[in-house]
Coordinates of C-alpha atoms in Angstrom, one line a residue:
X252 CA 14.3 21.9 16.9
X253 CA 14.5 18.9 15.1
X254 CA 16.5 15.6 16.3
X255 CA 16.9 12.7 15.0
X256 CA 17.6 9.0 16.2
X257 CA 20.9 9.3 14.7
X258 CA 21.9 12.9 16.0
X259 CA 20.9 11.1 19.6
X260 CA 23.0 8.3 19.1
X261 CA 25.6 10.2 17.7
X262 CA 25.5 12.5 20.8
X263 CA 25.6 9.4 23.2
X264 CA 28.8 7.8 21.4
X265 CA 30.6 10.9 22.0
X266 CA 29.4 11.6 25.6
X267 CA 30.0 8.2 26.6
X268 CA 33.7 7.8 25.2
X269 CA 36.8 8.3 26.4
X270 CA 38.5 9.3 22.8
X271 CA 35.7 10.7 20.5
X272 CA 36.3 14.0 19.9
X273 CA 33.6 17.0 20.4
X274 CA 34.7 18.8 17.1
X275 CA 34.0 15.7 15.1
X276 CA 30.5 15.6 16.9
X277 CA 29.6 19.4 16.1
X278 CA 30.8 19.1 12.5
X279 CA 29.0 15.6 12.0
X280 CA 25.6 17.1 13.7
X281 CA 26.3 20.6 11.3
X282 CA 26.0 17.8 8.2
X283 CA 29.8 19.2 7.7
X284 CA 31.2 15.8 7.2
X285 CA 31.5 14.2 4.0
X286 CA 30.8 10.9 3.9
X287 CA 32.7 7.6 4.3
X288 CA 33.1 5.0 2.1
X289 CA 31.4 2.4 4.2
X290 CA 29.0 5.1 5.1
X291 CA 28.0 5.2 0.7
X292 CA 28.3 1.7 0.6
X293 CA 25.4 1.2 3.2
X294 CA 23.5 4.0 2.0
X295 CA 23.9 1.8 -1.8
X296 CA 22.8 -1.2 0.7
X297 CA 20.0 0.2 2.0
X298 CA 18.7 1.5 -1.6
X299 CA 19.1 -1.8 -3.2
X300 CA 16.8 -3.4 -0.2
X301 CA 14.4 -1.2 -0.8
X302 CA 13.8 -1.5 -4.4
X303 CA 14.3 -5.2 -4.5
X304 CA 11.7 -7.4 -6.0
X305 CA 10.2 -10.4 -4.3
X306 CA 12.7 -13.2 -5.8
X307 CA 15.2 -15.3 -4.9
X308 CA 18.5 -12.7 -5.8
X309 CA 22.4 -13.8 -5.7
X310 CA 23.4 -9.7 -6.5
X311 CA 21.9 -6.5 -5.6
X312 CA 23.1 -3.3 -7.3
X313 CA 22.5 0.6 -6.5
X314 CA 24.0 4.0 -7.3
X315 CA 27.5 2.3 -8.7
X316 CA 27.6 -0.1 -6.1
X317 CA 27.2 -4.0 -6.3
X318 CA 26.9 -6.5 -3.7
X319 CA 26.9 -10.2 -4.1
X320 CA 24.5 -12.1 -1.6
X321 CA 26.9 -15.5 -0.6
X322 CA 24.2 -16.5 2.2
X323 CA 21.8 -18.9 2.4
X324 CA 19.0 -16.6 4.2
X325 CA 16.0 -15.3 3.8
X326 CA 15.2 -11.7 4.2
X327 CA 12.1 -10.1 5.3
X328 CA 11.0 -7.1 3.2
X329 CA 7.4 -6.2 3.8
X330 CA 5.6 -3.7 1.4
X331 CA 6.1 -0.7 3.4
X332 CA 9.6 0.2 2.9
X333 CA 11.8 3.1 4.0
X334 CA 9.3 5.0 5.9
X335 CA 9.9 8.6 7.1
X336 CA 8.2 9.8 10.6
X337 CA 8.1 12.8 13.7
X338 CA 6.5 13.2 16.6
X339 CA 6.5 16.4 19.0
X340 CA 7.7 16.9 21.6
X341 CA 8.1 19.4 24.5
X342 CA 11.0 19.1 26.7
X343 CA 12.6 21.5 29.1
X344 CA 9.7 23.9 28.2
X345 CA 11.2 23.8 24.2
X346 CA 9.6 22.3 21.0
X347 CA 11.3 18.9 19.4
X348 CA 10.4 16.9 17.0
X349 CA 11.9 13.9 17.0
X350 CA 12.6 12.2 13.5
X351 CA 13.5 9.0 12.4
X352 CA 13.2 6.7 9.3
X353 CA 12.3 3.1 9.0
X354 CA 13.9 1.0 6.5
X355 CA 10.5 -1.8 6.7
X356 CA 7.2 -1.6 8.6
X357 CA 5.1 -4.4 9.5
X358 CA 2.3 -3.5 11.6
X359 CA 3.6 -2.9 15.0
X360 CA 7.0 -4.2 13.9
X361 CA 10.3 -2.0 13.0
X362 CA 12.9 -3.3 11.1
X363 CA 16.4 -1.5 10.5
X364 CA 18.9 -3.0 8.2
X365 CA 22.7 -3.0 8.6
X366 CA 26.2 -3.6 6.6
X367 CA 28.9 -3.7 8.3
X368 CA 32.0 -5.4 8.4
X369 CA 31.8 -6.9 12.0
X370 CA 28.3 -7.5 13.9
X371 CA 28.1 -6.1 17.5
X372 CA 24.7 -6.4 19.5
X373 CA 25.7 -4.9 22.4
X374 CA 26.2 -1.7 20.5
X375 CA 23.0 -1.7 19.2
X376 CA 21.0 -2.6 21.9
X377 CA 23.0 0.5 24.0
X378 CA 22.0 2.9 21.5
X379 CA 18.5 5.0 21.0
X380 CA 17.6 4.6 17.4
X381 CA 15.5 1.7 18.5
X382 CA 13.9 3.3 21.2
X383 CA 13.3 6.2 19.3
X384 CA 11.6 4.3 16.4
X385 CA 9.4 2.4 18.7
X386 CA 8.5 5.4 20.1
X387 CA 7.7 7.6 16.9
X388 CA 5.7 4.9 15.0
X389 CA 4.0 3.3 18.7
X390 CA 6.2 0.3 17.3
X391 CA 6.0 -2.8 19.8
X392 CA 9.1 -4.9 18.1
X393 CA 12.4 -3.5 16.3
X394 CA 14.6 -5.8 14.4
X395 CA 17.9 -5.6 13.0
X396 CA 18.6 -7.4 9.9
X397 CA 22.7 -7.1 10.2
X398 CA 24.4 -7.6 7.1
X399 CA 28.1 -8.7 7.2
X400 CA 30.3 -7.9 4.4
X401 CA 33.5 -7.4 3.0
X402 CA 34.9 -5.5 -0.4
X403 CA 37.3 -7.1 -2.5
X404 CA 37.4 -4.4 -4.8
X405 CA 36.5 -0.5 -5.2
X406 CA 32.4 -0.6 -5.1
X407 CA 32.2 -4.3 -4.7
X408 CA 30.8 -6.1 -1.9
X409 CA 30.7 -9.8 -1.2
X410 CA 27.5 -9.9 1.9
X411 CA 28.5 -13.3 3.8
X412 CA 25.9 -13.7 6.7
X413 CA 22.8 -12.3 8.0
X414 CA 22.6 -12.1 11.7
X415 CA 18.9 -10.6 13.2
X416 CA 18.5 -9.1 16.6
X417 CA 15.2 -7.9 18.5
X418 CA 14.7 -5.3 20.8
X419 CA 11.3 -4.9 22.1
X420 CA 8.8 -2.2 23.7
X421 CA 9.0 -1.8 27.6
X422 CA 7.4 0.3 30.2
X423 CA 9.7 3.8 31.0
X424 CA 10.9 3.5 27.0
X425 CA 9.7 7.3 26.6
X426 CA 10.6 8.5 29.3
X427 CA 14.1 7.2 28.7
X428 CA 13.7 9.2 25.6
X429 CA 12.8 12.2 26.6
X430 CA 16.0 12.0 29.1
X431 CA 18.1 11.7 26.2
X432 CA 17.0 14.5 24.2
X433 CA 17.2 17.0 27.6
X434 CA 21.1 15.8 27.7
X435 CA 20.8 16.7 24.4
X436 CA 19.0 20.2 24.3
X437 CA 22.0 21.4 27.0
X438 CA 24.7 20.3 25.1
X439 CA 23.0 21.9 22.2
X440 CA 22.6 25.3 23.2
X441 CA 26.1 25.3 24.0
X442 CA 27.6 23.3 21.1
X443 CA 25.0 24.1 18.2
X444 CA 23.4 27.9 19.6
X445 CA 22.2 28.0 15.2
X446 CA 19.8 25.3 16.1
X447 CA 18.0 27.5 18.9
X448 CA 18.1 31.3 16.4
X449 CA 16.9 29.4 13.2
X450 CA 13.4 27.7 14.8
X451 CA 13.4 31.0 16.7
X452 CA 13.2 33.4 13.4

């Protein structure tokens, strides 16, 4: 079976609140969903990031999507962009491999960028895709470069402030991991049984 950092903190969300519904869940971890506005917007975001030269830039542009930069910071964007990687795992006595994808890579460091409308650390820090990350690359730091933003317009962003928050390695990090993806695995083979019959065939 193969999880990734956002099926886990997709799975947590819904465990862990009150209102989220468990249809949404299933049809979002069946790739059902069609996606959201801000959902293209940061995937626009995230493309423009990665392709952008080293320079001092006022507008980024990507798949019909522009965003005006109206902050005065720098942003780090090592040569090793948007970085794919798995490792496997056993848990519960079944075969996982864990995926996740790094928008930068810096040696041991991780960084994940964000735009979103409002900035909210204590969300962050809560979920996995950190942990997972530093766990899949052997990653000691993981940064968030949070981009504010706001549209003013169909496909056009105006990116106000940068806000950058660090998480770092610490001692039970896997095994806090592999706890996660056993809560996981049980509401799988109850919620998503196709996961289990296709790695089985």
């Amino acid at each position: 079976m193969r999880v990734s950092a956002t099926d886990l903190d997709a799975f947590r969300y819904w465990r862990d609140s009150e209102d989220a519904s468990l249809e949404a869940l299933v049809a979002q971890l069946r790739r059902e969903l069609a996606p959201t506005e801000p959902m293209l917007a940061g995937t626009a975001f995230h493309k423009a990031l990665e392709l952008a030269p080293y320079e001092e830039l006022a507008t980024l542009q990507a798949d019909g999507y522009t965003f005006d930069l109206e902050l005065d910071a720098e942003i780090d964007l090592p040569v090793i962009r948007e970085l794919k990687a798995t490792r496997e795992l056993v848990i519960d006595g079944e075969p996982v491999t864990l995926v996740c994808v790094a928008d930068t890579v810096d040696g041991r460091k991780i960084s994940d960028h964000k735009l979103t409308s409002r900035f909210d650390a204590d969300r962050y820090l809560a979920g996995y895709q950190w942990r997972v990350n530093l766990l899949v690359f052997d990653a000691q730091e993981f940064r968030w470069n949070a981009f504010e933003a706001r549209s003013d317009k169909p496909g056009h962003y105006i990116v106000h402030t940068l806000h950058t928050l660090t998480a770092t390695r610490y001692p039970n990090l896997e095994a806090d991991v592999r706890a996660e993806l056993a809560d996981f695995l049980a509401f799988a083979r109850v919620h998503l049984p196709e996961r289990f019959q296709k790695d089985a065939a």
